[in-house]
Structure formats: C-alpha cells, structure tokens
mmCIF file of C-alpha atoms in Angstrom:
data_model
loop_
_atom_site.group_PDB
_atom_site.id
_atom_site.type_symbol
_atom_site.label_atom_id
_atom_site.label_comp_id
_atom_site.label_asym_id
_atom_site.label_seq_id
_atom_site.Cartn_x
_atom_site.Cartn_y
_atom_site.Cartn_z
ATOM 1 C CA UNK A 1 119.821 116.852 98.308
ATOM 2 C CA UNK A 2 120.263 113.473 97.410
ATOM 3 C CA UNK A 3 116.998 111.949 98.443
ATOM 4 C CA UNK A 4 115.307 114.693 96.693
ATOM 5 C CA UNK A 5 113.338 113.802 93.082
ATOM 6 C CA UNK A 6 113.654 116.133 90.329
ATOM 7 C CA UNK A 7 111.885 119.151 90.542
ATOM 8 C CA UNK A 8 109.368 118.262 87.527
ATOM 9 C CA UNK A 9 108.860 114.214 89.561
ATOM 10 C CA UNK A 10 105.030 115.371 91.207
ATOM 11 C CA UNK A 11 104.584 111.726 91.514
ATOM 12 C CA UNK A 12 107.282 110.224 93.143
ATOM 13 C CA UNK A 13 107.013 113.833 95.426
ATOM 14 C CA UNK A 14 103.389 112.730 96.354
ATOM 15 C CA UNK A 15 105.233 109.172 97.335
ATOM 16 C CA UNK A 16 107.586 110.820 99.191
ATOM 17 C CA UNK A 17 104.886 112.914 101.274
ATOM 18 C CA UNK A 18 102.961 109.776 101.634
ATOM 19 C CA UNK A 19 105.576 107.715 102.957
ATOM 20 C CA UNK A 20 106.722 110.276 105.322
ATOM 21 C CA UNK A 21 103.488 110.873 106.925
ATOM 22 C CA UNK A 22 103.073 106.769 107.428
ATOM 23 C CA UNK A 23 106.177 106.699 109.446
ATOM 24 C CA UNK A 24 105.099 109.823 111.568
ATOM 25 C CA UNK A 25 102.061 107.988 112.233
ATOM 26 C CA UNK A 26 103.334 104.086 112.847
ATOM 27 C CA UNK A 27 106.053 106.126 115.454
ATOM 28 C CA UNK A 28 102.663 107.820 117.117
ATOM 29 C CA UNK A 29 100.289 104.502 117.225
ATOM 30 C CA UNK A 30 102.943 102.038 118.582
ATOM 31 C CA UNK A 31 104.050 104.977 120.973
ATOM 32 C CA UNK A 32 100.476 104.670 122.631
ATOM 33 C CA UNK A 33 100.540 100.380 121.911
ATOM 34 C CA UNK A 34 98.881 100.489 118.645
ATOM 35 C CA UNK A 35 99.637 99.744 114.901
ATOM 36 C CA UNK A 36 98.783 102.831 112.169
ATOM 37 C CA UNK A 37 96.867 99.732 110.649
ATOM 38 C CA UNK A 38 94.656 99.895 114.195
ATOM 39 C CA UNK A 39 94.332 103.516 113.865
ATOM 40 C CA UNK A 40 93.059 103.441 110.280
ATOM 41 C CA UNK A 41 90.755 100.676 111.107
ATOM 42 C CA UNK A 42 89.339 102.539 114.276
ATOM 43 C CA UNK A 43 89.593 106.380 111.626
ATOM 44 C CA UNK A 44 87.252 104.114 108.981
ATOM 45 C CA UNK A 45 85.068 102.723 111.130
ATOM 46 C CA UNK A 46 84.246 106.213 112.780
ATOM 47 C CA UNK A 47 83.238 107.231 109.399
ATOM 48 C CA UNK A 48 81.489 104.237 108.260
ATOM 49 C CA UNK A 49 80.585 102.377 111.382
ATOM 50 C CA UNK A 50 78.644 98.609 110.144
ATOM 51 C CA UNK A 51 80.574 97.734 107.776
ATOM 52 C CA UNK A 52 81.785 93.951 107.491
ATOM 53 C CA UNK A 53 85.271 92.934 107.159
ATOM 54 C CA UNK A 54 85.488 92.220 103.371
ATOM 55 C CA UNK A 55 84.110 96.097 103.310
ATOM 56 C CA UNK A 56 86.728 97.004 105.521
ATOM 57 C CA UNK A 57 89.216 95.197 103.341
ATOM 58 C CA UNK A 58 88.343 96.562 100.299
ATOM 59 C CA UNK A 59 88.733 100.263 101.702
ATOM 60 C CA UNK A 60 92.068 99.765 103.592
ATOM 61 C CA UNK A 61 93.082 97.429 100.431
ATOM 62 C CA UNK A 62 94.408 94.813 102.405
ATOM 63 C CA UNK A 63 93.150 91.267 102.620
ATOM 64 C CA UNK A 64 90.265 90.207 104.901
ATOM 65 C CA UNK A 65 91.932 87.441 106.700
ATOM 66 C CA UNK A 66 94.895 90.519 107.408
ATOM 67 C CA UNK A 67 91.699 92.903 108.433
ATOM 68 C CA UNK A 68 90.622 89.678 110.916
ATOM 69 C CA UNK A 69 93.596 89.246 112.963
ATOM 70 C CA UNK A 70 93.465 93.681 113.635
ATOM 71 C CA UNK A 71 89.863 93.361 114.267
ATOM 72 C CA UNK A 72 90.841 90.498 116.964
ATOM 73 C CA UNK A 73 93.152 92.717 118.483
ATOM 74 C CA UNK A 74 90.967 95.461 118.957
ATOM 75 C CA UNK A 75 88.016 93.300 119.815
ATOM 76 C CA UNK A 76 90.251 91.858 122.357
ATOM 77 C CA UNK A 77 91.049 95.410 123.885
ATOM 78 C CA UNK A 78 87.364 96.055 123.837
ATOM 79 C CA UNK A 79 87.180 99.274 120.753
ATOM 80 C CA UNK A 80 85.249 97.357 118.389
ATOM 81 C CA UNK A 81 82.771 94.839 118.521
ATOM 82 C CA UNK A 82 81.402 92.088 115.693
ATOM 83 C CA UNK A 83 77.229 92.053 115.567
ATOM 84 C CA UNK A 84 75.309 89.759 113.529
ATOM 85 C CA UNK A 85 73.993 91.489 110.346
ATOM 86 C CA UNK A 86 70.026 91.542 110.956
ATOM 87 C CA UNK A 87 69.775 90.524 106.798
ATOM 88 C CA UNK A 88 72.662 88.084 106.469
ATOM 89 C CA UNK A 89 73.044 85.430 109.198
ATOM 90 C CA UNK A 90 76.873 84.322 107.742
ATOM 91 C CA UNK A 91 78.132 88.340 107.728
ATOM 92 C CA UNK A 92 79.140 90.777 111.019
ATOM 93 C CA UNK A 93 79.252 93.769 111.138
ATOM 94 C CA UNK A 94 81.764 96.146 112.834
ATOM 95 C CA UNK A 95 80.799 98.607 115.043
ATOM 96 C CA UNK A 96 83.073 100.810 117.314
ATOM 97 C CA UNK A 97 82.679 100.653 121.417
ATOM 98 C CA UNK A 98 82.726 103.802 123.586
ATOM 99 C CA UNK A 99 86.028 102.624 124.890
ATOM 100 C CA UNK A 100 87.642 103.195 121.265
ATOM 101 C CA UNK A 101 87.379 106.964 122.199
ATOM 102 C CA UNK A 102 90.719 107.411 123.623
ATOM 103 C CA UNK A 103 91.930 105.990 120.499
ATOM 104 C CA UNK A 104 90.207 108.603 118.297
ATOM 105 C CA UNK A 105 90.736 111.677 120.302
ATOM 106 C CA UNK A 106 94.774 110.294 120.086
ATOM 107 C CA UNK A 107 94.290 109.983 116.262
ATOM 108 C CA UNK A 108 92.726 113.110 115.514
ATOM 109 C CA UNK A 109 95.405 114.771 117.743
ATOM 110 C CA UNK A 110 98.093 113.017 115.298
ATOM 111 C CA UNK A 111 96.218 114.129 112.211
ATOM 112 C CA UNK A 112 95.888 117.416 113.254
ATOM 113 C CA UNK A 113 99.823 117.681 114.341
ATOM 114 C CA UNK A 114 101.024 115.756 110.918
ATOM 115 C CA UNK A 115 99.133 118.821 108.771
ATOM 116 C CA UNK A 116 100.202 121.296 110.761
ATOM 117 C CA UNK A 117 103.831 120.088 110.284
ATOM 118 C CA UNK A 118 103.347 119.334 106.489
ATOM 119 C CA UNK A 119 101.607 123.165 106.086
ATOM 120 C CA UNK A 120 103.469 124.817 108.052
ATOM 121 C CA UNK A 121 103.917 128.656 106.184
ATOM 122 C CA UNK A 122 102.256 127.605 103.431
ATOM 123 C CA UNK A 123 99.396 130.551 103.236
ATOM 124 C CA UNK A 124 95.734 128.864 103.034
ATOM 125 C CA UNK A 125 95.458 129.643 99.514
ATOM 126 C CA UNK A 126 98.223 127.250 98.440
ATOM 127 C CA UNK A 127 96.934 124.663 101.206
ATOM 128 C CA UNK A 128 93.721 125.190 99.558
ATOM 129 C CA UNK A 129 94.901 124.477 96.079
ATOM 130 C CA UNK A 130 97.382 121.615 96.802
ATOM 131 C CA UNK A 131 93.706 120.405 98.394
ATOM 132 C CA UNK A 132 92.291 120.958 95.001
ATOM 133 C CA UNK A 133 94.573 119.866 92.778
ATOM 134 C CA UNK A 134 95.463 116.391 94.933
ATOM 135 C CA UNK A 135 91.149 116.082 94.790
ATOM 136 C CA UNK A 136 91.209 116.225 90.998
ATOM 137 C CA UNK A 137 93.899 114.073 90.387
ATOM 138 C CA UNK A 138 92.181 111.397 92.821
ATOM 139 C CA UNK A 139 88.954 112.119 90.862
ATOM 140 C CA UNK A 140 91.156 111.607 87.350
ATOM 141 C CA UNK A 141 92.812 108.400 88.974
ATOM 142 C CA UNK A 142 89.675 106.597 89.940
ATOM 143 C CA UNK A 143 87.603 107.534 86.602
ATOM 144 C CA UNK A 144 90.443 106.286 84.446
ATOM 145 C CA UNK A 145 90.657 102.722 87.011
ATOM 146 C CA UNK A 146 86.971 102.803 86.512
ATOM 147 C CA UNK A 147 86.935 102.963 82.376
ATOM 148 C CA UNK A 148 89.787 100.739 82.594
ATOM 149 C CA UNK A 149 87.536 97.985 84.937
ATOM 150 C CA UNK A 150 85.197 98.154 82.087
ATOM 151 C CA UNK A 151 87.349 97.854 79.250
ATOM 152 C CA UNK A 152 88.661 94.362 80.575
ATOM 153 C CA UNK A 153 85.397 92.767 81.556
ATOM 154 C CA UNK A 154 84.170 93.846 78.332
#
C-alpha cells in the first residue's frame, strides 16, 4: 500500500489512526451542523463542567480567543452558558445547558461507532493492551514534557 508506513513506524501509525478518526468525526459533527471542535468543547465540558476559557484552551490546546468565538456559537444555540466565577469577578465560567444533551447523546453515539470500527475483530485482550500500552506511552510522554519544563526554567 502506498499510504502505508513501514511496519516498524508505531508513530507515524498512531498519526495515521489519529488523523483518520478526526475526519470520521468532523464528517459526523457538520452532518448534524456542528464542528468536531464543538463536539470536543461540549465532550470536555461534560467532564469538567466550570471551567473558564483559558482552562478550556489549555486542554483542547488551542488559543482562547479561538475557544471564544466556539463558545459564542454554542452560547448562541443555547448548550453552554458563561456564569460569573463567585471568587474572581474578571473570569466565567462554562457550564453546559440541558439543551446540549442532544449534542452528547450524538457524540457518544459517534464515539461508540468510531471504536467499534477501529476494533473491529480485534479480541479484548489486544484492545485491552493497545489500551495499555497507548496509556504508558501517554504517561512516558507527559513525564518526559514535564522534566523537560523544568530543565528550561531552571
């Protein structure tokens, strides 16, 4: 195949995956009139609802004025709403609305169709060691970003 890495390339593989599973999901968001940048705002906020749009940033490492204009969309279509943070009069806070649930039923239904796809006949124990293995080298990634942080402020 022509598109295909070597056999030995795990990382450009992993890129590969990756990039494949963004343009399953940007065809699935815009086919229900959203962006996959929408969806993973709406997917973070589920799991960390409050958090302010720097925070929000910083997770979906984008910048905050590009995590502004999405929150003003989806503001705008009522899923999230802006509150005042009760300790810091100059900071909001982002918090999901009930009418955001559409959204995340449609979103879970995508995530559970894209790893169905990607696992299909693989038996659980390799799903459950790809699972492993892609956990430790996230773990190996962030400790050596970390110790490399430190080593340039130092």
């Amino acid at each position: 195949m022509p598109n295909s890495p070597p056999p030995d390339d795990l990382l450009i593989l992993l890129t590969d995956v990756a990039r494949l599973v963004r343009t399953l999901a940007d065809r699935r968001a815009r086919a229900h009139g959203m962006t996959r940048a929408q969806w993973m705002i709406l997917a973070r906020l589920r799991r960390h609802d409050g958090l302010t749009q720097r925070e929000l940033a910083e997770l979906l490492e984008v910048e905050p004025i590009t995590v502004g204009r999405l929150v003003d969309r989806l503001a705008a279509r009522g899923m999230i709403e802006r509150r005042a943070d009760p300790a810091d009069r100059r900071c909001w806070r982002l918090h999901l609305r009930p009418e955001a649930a559409p959204a995340l039923a449609e979103i879970d239904a995508a995530r559970r169709a894209f790893d169905a796809a990607a696992t299909r006949g693989l038996p659980e124990a390799q799903r459950a060691a790809a699972m492993a293995a892609l956990l430790a080298m996230k773990t190996n990634l962030l400790a050596g970003a970390e110790s490399d942080a430190a080593g340039a402020a130092a």
